XYZ file of C-alpha atoms in Angstrom:
580
model
C 297.679 -148.069 156.511
C 300.575 -148.149 158.955
C 300.885 -150.613 161.804
C 303.125 -149.199 164.511
C 303.732 -149.129 168.231
C 303.720 -145.373 168.559
C 303.166 -142.596 170.966
C 306.304 -140.848 171.882
C 308.145 -143.632 170.126
C 308.827 -147.303 170.373
C 312.295 -148.796 170.431
C 313.586 -149.786 167.018
C 314.575 -153.103 168.530
C 313.944 -154.337 172.028
C 316.508 -153.363 174.614
C 318.104 -156.353 176.308
C 319.548 -156.434 179.789
C 322.817 -158.137 180.598
C 322.408 -161.761 181.605
C 323.564 -161.057 185.148
C 320.885 -158.424 185.796
C 317.297 -159.432 186.505
C 314.331 -157.384 185.354
C 312.799 -157.273 188.829
C 314.326 -156.282 192.138
C 314.539 -159.390 194.284
C 314.711 -157.538 197.606
C 311.639 -155.482 196.781
C 309.594 -158.467 195.617
C 310.565 -160.359 198.733
C 309.107 -157.561 200.831
C 312.381 -156.664 202.533
C 312.878 -153.188 201.095
C 313.130 -150.345 203.577
C 312.458 -146.674 202.978
C 311.937 -143.877 205.453
C 309.286 -142.091 203.370
C 305.649 -143.112 203.102
C 303.557 -141.175 200.592
C 299.844 -140.576 201.116
C 297.463 -139.292 198.452
C 295.785 -136.334 200.136
C 294.252 -134.817 196.990
C 290.612 -135.114 198.161
C 291.321 -133.106 201.321
C 293.274 -130.366 199.504
C 290.171 -128.979 197.777
C 291.961 -129.277 194.410
C 289.476 -130.133 191.684
C 291.049 -130.459 188.268
C 290.858 -132.683 185.219
C 293.253 -132.394 182.309
C 291.403 -131.783 179.036
C 293.137 -133.242 175.978
C 290.871 -131.886 173.233
C 290.086 -135.407 172.036
C 286.869 -135.651 170.049
C 284.852 -137.946 167.807
C 285.143 -137.006 164.140
C 282.288 -136.853 161.632
C 283.015 -140.397 160.460
C 282.672 -141.609 164.092
C 286.389 -142.326 164.378
C 288.384 -141.045 167.337
C 290.539 -137.994 166.691
C 293.700 -139.497 168.257
C 295.648 -136.330 167.467
C 299.231 -136.625 168.630
C 299.243 -133.713 171.148
C 296.387 -135.348 173.070
C 298.734 -137.977 174.496
C 301.675 -135.721 175.379
C 300.471 -133.213 177.994
C 300.806 -131.873 180.436
C 302.952 -130.374 183.191
C 302.679 -128.950 186.696
C 304.587 -126.320 188.681
C 305.206 -125.739 192.388
C 306.039 -122.103 193.179
C 305.048 -119.268 195.518
C 303.066 -116.848 193.363
C 301.942 -114.475 196.129
C 305.119 -114.365 198.269
C 303.338 -115.615 201.392
C 305.915 -118.350 201.995
C 303.637 -121.230 200.975
C 304.191 -123.184 197.784
C 301.291 -122.964 195.326
C 300.419 -125.276 192.399
C 299.836 -124.525 188.702
C 298.286 -127.295 186.590
C 298.640 -126.958 182.817
C 295.645 -127.644 180.602
C 294.769 -127.886 176.920
C 291.794 -126.838 174.806
C 289.890 -127.802 171.653
C 291.467 -128.360 168.258
C 290.257 -126.437 165.201
C 287.205 -128.345 164.006
C 286.864 -130.242 167.259
C 283.709 -130.320 169.326
C 283.253 -127.627 171.991
C 284.824 -128.671 175.239
C 281.905 -127.914 177.505
C 284.403 -127.559 180.349
C 286.875 -124.949 181.567
C 290.013 -125.520 179.539
C 292.524 -123.009 180.873
C 295.477 -123.769 183.165
C 294.439 -123.740 186.826
C 296.202 -121.965 189.693
C 295.708 -123.245 193.242
C 296.730 -121.066 196.202
C 298.119 -122.863 199.264
C 296.689 -121.577 202.552
C 299.572 -123.168 204.471
C 297.557 -126.076 205.835
C 297.496 -128.233 202.691
C 294.173 -126.738 201.651
C 294.194 -124.990 198.277
C 291.927 -122.339 196.801
C 291.299 -122.227 193.061
C 292.218 -118.629 192.215
C 292.276 -119.112 188.443
C 289.422 -116.764 187.609
C 290.843 -113.796 189.484
C 294.528 -114.527 188.816
C 294.962 -115.791 185.235
C 293.808 -114.310 181.917
C 290.777 -116.162 180.555
C 292.588 -117.183 177.407
C 292.433 -120.887 176.474
C 295.668 -122.396 175.233
C 296.603 -125.861 174.022
C 299.039 -125.993 176.904
C 301.973 -128.337 177.391
C 304.564 -127.174 179.919
C 305.246 -124.453 182.450
C 308.333 -122.763 183.838
C 308.284 -120.113 186.540
C 310.778 -117.327 187.265
C 310.938 -113.623 188.067
C 312.049 -112.571 184.585
C 311.463 -108.837 185.140
C 313.081 -108.659 188.609
C 310.098 -107.112 190.382
C 310.164 -109.726 193.137
C 307.181 -111.752 191.895
C 307.372 -115.054 190.023
C 306.131 -114.964 186.423
C 304.919 -117.866 184.247
C 305.889 -119.130 180.794
C 303.471 -121.573 179.147
C 304.560 -123.780 176.248
C 301.933 -125.041 173.850
C 300.871 -126.346 170.492
C 300.762 -122.818 169.122
C 302.554 -119.769 170.463
C 304.142 -119.679 173.913
C 302.525 -117.404 176.507
C 304.386 -115.229 179.006
C 302.338 -114.078 181.991
C 303.754 -111.291 184.136
C 302.891 -111.408 187.837
C 301.612 -107.939 188.707
C 302.050 -108.476 192.445
C 298.393 -107.898 193.302
C 297.304 -111.499 192.827
C 296.917 -111.248 189.060
C 298.919 -112.193 185.973
C 298.995 -110.181 182.751
C 299.649 -111.680 179.307
C 302.709 -109.813 177.989
C 303.663 -112.244 175.208
C 303.430 -109.714 172.391
C 304.666 -106.837 174.523
C 308.038 -108.526 175.202
C 308.523 -109.839 171.656
C 307.667 -113.514 172.132
C 304.727 -113.627 169.728
C 305.987 -115.053 166.445
C 304.563 -115.927 163.059
C 303.631 -119.567 163.235
C 305.295 -122.163 161.099
C 302.336 -123.395 159.085
C 301.310 -126.579 157.359
C 301.055 -126.328 153.569
C 297.404 -127.415 153.426
C 295.257 -125.164 155.584
C 297.812 -122.912 157.298
C 297.262 -124.395 160.761
C 300.214 -123.975 163.073
C 302.931 -126.608 163.286
C 304.601 -124.756 166.176
C 304.749 -127.055 169.210
C 306.859 -125.978 172.170
C 307.431 -128.299 175.102
C 310.080 -127.771 177.800
C 311.518 -124.331 178.580
C 313.965 -122.818 181.071
C 314.815 -119.343 182.316
C 318.504 -118.714 183.064
C 321.277 -116.198 182.432
C 322.607 -117.357 179.058
C 324.940 -114.452 178.294
C 326.406 -113.447 181.642
C 324.669 -110.079 181.992
C 322.813 -111.246 185.140
C 319.254 -110.950 183.786
C 317.192 -113.994 182.817
C 317.074 -115.241 179.249
C 314.772 -117.910 177.826
C 315.430 -121.265 176.147
C 312.397 -122.911 174.507
C 312.507 -126.423 173.087
C 310.165 -127.787 170.438
C 308.718 -131.170 169.542
C 307.744 -132.223 166.010
C 306.074 -130.153 163.273
C 302.555 -131.518 163.505
C 299.146 -130.162 162.553
C 295.728 -131.826 162.150
C 295.963 -131.801 158.361
C 299.375 -133.528 158.386
C 298.320 -136.102 160.981
C 299.427 -139.632 160.059
C 296.982 -142.521 160.474
C 298.378 -145.584 162.202
C 296.746 -148.529 163.939
C 297.857 -151.166 166.413
C 294.983 -153.606 165.895
C 293.862 -152.919 162.288
C 290.626 -151.515 163.760
C 291.076 -148.215 165.546
C 293.348 -145.274 164.996
C 296.319 -144.974 167.371
C 298.564 -142.056 168.252
C 301.286 -141.562 165.674
C 305.049 -141.636 166.179
C 307.462 -138.676 166.094
C 309.299 -140.515 163.328
C 306.394 -139.543 161.040
C 307.130 -135.808 161.302
C 309.938 -133.326 160.804
C 311.744 -131.967 163.824
C 312.182 -128.397 164.990
C 315.008 -126.401 166.511
C 315.151 -125.142 170.083
C 315.150 -121.363 170.389
C 317.199 -119.019 172.552
C 315.853 -115.575 173.459
C 318.205 -113.124 175.149
C 316.627 -110.444 177.306
C 317.570 -106.982 176.093
C 316.031 -103.987 177.863
C 312.885 -105.895 178.774
C 312.474 -107.486 175.333
C 313.199 -111.112 174.417
C 315.245 -111.117 171.208
C 315.859 -114.391 169.385
C 319.533 -115.362 169.009
C 319.102 -119.018 168.044
C 321.360 -118.981 164.996
C 324.183 -116.755 166.194
C 324.232 -118.402 169.639
C 324.906 -121.863 168.174
C 321.564 -123.308 169.288
C 320.064 -124.002 165.844
C 319.357 -127.740 165.409
C 316.372 -128.206 163.037
C 316.084 -131.962 163.632
C 315.256 -131.607 167.334
C 312.250 -133.419 168.808
C 312.563 -132.252 172.379
C 310.425 -133.148 175.368
C 312.788 -132.358 178.237
C 315.408 -129.736 179.143
C 317.764 -129.558 182.123
C 320.448 -127.084 183.187
C 323.804 -127.825 184.847
C 327.323 -126.412 185.031
C 329.407 -129.301 183.657
C 332.807 -127.623 183.830
C 332.307 -125.487 186.960
C 332.978 -122.259 185.080
C 329.947 -120.503 186.562
C 327.964 -120.720 183.312
C 324.927 -122.979 182.986
C 325.005 -125.561 180.192
C 321.911 -127.142 178.595
C 320.947 -130.782 177.963
C 317.949 -131.536 175.737
C 316.185 -134.916 175.787
C 314.933 -135.679 172.273
C 312.349 -138.284 171.267
C 313.501 -140.759 168.587
C 316.363 -138.391 167.856
C 319.793 -138.039 169.456
C 319.993 -135.777 172.491
C 321.609 -132.323 172.435
C 324.102 -130.877 174.918
C 324.979 -127.203 174.635
C 328.219 -126.089 176.283
C 327.976 -122.463 177.405
C 331.021 -120.629 176.030
C 330.045 -117.280 177.563
C 328.664 -114.120 176.022
C 325.515 -115.870 174.785
C 327.421 -118.391 172.656
C 327.024 -122.178 172.846
C 328.548 -125.241 171.213
C 326.535 -128.428 170.743
C 328.702 -131.271 172.158
C 326.405 -134.227 172.894
C 328.434 -136.585 170.707
C 331.743 -135.587 172.301
C 330.277 -135.821 175.812
C 328.671 -139.232 175.240
C 325.118 -137.983 175.838
C 323.741 -138.258 172.292
C 322.865 -141.974 172.168
C 322.551 -145.015 174.401
C 325.414 -147.445 174.910
C 324.492 -149.229 171.667
C 324.545 -146.073 169.564
C 320.754 -145.782 169.322
C 318.537 -142.787 169.897
C 315.977 -143.428 172.599
C 312.580 -141.905 173.341
C 313.861 -139.139 175.626
C 311.178 -137.486 177.738
C 311.724 -136.337 181.326
C 315.256 -135.362 182.371
C 317.191 -134.302 185.443
C 320.843 -133.805 186.413
C 322.469 -134.091 189.830
C 325.597 -134.747 191.877
C 324.165 -138.147 192.799
C 327.196 -139.460 194.743
C 328.051 -136.334 196.765
C 331.553 -136.343 195.292
C 331.227 -134.050 192.293
C 330.318 -136.856 189.871
C 327.376 -135.867 187.679
C 324.485 -138.030 186.546
C 322.069 -137.247 183.718
C 318.876 -139.318 184.020
C 316.415 -139.454 181.107
C 313.051 -141.232 181.028
C 312.366 -143.428 178.002
C 309.775 -145.691 176.370
C 308.738 -149.076 177.751
C 311.443 -151.716 177.187
C 313.910 -148.826 176.960
C 315.136 -148.428 180.554
C 315.724 -145.003 182.020
C 319.083 -143.678 180.832
C 321.656 -142.950 183.538
C 324.747 -141.202 182.200
C 327.624 -140.713 184.674
C 330.592 -138.368 184.369
C 333.489 -138.042 186.794
C 334.952 -134.908 185.253
C 332.201 -133.280 183.191
C 334.117 -134.089 180.010
C 332.676 -137.492 179.130
C 329.618 -139.456 180.227
C 329.099 -143.212 180.297
C 325.669 -144.881 180.164
C 325.518 -146.788 183.460
C 321.863 -147.682 184.037
C 322.565 -151.404 184.345
C 325.501 -151.025 186.703
C 323.565 -148.598 188.937
C 320.428 -150.757 189.244
C 318.297 -148.330 187.256
C 317.730 -150.482 184.158
C 316.219 -153.471 185.948
C 313.730 -151.311 187.844
C 312.578 -149.224 184.863
C 312.595 -151.718 181.986
C 308.800 -152.016 181.680
C 307.956 -148.398 182.520
C 307.174 -145.650 180.031
C 308.624 -142.717 181.961
C 307.712 -139.054 181.569
C 308.241 -137.060 184.791
C 311.603 -137.721 186.432
C 313.383 -136.036 189.352
C 316.350 -136.370 191.646
C 315.161 -135.564 195.190
C 316.199 -136.594 198.690
C 312.823 -138.036 199.584
C 313.905 -139.767 202.811
C 316.222 -136.943 203.957
C 319.225 -139.236 204.392
C 321.561 -136.914 202.473
C 321.486 -138.857 199.182
C 319.406 -137.912 196.140
C 316.817 -140.527 195.218
C 315.147 -140.872 191.816
C 311.364 -140.673 191.369
C 309.454 -141.212 188.123
C 305.938 -140.613 186.784
C 304.942 -143.341 184.333
C 302.139 -144.009 181.880
C 301.734 -145.252 178.324
C 300.675 -143.157 175.341
C 298.333 -145.704 173.736
C 294.985 -146.399 175.431
C 294.281 -150.120 175.415
C 297.915 -151.058 174.811
C 297.476 -154.112 177.063
C 295.022 -155.550 174.540
C 297.775 -155.550 171.924
C 300.818 -156.297 174.087
C 300.052 -158.350 177.181
C 303.205 -157.265 179.020
C 302.437 -153.523 178.777
C 299.823 -151.353 180.463
C 298.314 -147.926 179.839
C 298.137 -146.905 183.480
C 301.359 -147.437 185.380
C 302.600 -147.031 188.930
C 305.237 -144.483 189.861
C 308.747 -145.671 190.681
C 311.014 -144.582 193.532
C 314.662 -145.637 193.455
C 316.524 -145.178 196.742
C 320.086 -143.909 196.456
C 322.387 -146.389 198.201
C 325.032 -143.869 199.289
C 326.103 -143.226 195.701
C 326.868 -146.893 194.977
C 323.650 -147.653 193.123
C 319.863 -147.521 193.400
C 317.270 -149.884 194.890
C 313.611 -149.983 193.880
C 311.651 -149.135 197.034
C 308.337 -148.352 195.328
C 306.554 -151.212 197.092
C 307.398 -149.855 200.537
C 306.731 -146.167 199.788
C 302.973 -146.274 200.292
C 299.921 -147.288 198.270
C 299.789 -143.853 196.618
C 303.021 -144.586 194.744
C 301.698 -147.942 193.537
C 298.404 -146.603 192.159
C 298.500 -146.908 188.337
C 297.893 -143.640 186.491
C 298.649 -142.186 183.061
C 301.510 -140.204 184.548
C 303.040 -137.184 182.829
C 304.240 -134.157 184.839
C 306.035 -134.399 188.179
C 307.209 -131.731 190.619
C 308.543 -131.737 194.185
C 308.183 -129.188 196.960
C 307.494 -128.788 200.669
C 303.775 -128.062 200.537
C 303.067 -128.392 204.262
C 306.139 -126.729 205.748
C 307.435 -129.802 207.570
C 310.807 -129.856 205.798
C 310.404 -132.887 203.558
C 309.527 -132.977 199.874
C 305.963 -133.709 198.820
C 305.150 -134.742 195.252
C 302.623 -133.539 192.685
C 301.836 -135.763 189.688
C 299.822 -134.749 186.634
C 297.813 -137.333 184.730
C 296.966 -137.225 181.042
C 293.177 -136.807 180.756
C 293.037 -137.082 184.536
C 293.550 -135.179 187.755
C 296.632 -133.895 189.476
C 297.589 -135.903 192.562
C 299.125 -134.395 195.695
C 301.171 -136.908 197.669
C 302.215 -135.958 201.191
C 305.608 -137.225 202.332
C 305.597 -138.565 205.894
C 309.050 -138.991 207.454
C 309.942 -139.726 211.041
C 313.248 -138.840 212.645
C 315.400 -137.335 209.868
C 317.037 -133.925 210.115
C 317.184 -131.392 207.303
C 318.036 -127.856 206.302
C 316.252 -125.842 203.610
C 317.863 -122.913 201.806
C 315.891 -120.098 200.170
C 318.097 -117.731 198.190
C 317.257 -114.114 197.405
C 319.524 -112.748 194.728
C 320.340 -109.198 193.774
C 318.363 -107.627 190.931
C 317.936 -108.518 188.114
C 318.298 -112.208 189.138
C 316.150 -112.036 192.264
C 315.832 -115.833 192.646
C 319.577 -116.436 192.252
C 319.029 -118.864 189.367
C 322.399 -120.432 188.612
C 323.687 -120.129 192.189
C 325.580 -123.124 193.560
C 325.003 -124.462 197.063
C 327.198 -126.711 199.206
C 326.153 -128.173 202.552
C 328.655 -130.148 204.638
C 327.630 -132.528 207.417
C 329.103 -135.835 208.619
C 332.107 -135.277 206.307
C 329.789 -135.351 203.266
C 329.324 -132.358 200.968
C 326.002 -132.143 199.144
C 325.834 -129.907 196.074
C 322.897 -128.277 194.292
C 322.355 -125.662 191.597
C 319.300 -123.404 191.644
C 317.610 -124.163 188.316
C 314.335 -123.843 186.478
C 313.032 -126.696 184.335
C 313.940 -130.406 184.565
C 311.444 -133.276 184.938
C 308.773 -133.337 182.192
C 307.009 -130.085 181.205
C 307.146 -129.185 184.904
C 308.985 -127.226 187.556
C 309.697 -127.946 191.209
C 310.113 -125.303 193.909
C 313.422 -123.406 193.820
C 313.969 -123.636 197.588
C 316.670 -126.295 198.066
C 316.152 -129.159 200.547
C 319.139 -130.984 202.054
C 318.551 -134.135 204.102
C 320.908 -134.711 207.018
C 319.796 -138.150 208.210
C 320.653 -138.332 211.912
C 323.508 -135.818 211.699
C 323.094 -133.388 214.632
C 324.646 -130.391 212.910
C 325.752 -128.793 209.650
C 329.379 -127.694 209.506
C 328.733 -125.045 206.885
C 326.497 -123.823 204.098
C 328.345 -122.240 201.190
C 326.626 -120.215 198.462
C 328.394 -119.266 195.245
C 326.135 -116.583 193.817
C 325.654 -116.245 190.036
C 328.107 -113.315 189.901
C 330.789 -115.272 191.792
C 330.273 -113.729 195.239
C 330.505 -116.245 198.088
C 328.530 -116.503 201.317
C 329.497 -119.052 203.981
C 327.457 -119.758 207.104
C 329.216 -121.743 209.833
C 327.191 -124.115 212.031
C 323.762 -122.897 210.878
C 320.607 -124.028 212.696
C 318.973 -127.172 211.318
C 315.396 -128.429 210.874
C 314.305 -125.090 209.501
C 314.427 -122.976 206.356
C 317.185 -120.393 206.034
C 316.638 -117.354 203.819
C 319.936 -115.965 202.539
C 320.260 -112.665 200.686
C 323.014 -111.894 198.217
C 323.142 -108.283 199.395
C 324.778 -109.446 202.614
C 327.224 -111.882 200.993
C 330.171 -112.747 203.194
C 331.422 -115.191 205.796
C 329.239 -115.572 208.902
């Protein structure tokens, strides 16, 4: 019998903060924190009815199943599936395990159509194939350049690619496009050990169409499940250290087919235990690079060399381990120009007593772990963080950091008094690039409500210009939090690229106002098993105007708009690239 603090993973030894940094934020606890965004949970009024099904069941010997995938899922996506201009919501779901009891409930992912007034209609039955899947994550992109956003589901089992037909329905084309593969199987009863997690669509080889990167977690199946306990009484969820890893996979799109190029592209890393993937252009060469957050295994960073070739450089870049040379429990991940000066930050959510990682690079050539110096470590020390996003929540022109938190072990507080299963979200306000302040306590009661947080996505659901949040909860509901801001200006940019990259994935955006240049890259993925809307939101604070918006399209074309109107969404088309 093994006794272990498990789940995603527990730290090998407890992380310690520097003596000059406190674990709590004094300003926040004193009630003096200020934040211009108040979040309100409006889920009951949205007509969204959903509960995540984990597949958990009671076995014949009356013990709980406690199968590892039960604690990991699942994600959520914000995207416009019907091209009506309103952002819709997709909630991932799971299903029963082989030998498990019948669910007795609907166990397919659910699609909710936004009517534009923050009321959603469940269109699952007419829109999605009735094909249960032990779902994990979702990424959304127009892979076939027909102008409609398609869906890729990751899962314990084979991935699923759903093509948006444009008439309100999705068609399962997984086998048709070459993504159905022979499962890796356990040696006992041939159950699958294939377990995909985060995935991203992007142009990996420079031919302008969208390719697919799929990451994988551990090689687990019910017959290889490891029994552990925290209290010598009940089974607990096992650790990734108990299982072999699995390589990410790269599929290049060739004449409508996805052809695997993992080995020849330099992606093959069989020890991977990935839960998060983010894209960024580290060296400003116009090619998107890949960072993979691994759990209890060093992170990966793939430098895009062009032509569909990559070189894994996490060690050289300083992204592989924490500042003490240890692998952490990497889960959610995001990357941003956090200081509006070209400096990049890679943020990765970790286990409790492993603060959120915050790697900073000034030149894209080397990163330094800076969570303590930036005020991130003290605010996140006790949290077990899954979903994680950079987003300008208060529209002041600086990207804040928001996190969805929740433990993996039910009843953990009965074993460790300083930990909890349900946890509040965290919002860290960006202090003009100098550091971050925990403003969770003044961001509304909805942020402080403890949940078993997993997925997290951001998008303007009500058309008022600010970013609302959607959280997914393991074995729970999804929560829609409306962002209420008073007095801040903004500009939103919706890019329409030329075929075959109709969403301009990989395009770079620059917005200058008040002598500050904000930078974004249009990307799929990031966060945890989730995807935010691809429309880009730029806060302007009280700036009365924008000097310019500059778009560097994926093929290198440039569009520049001088003195554009503010407090509205601009739609820019690549076909008319040029200086306005």
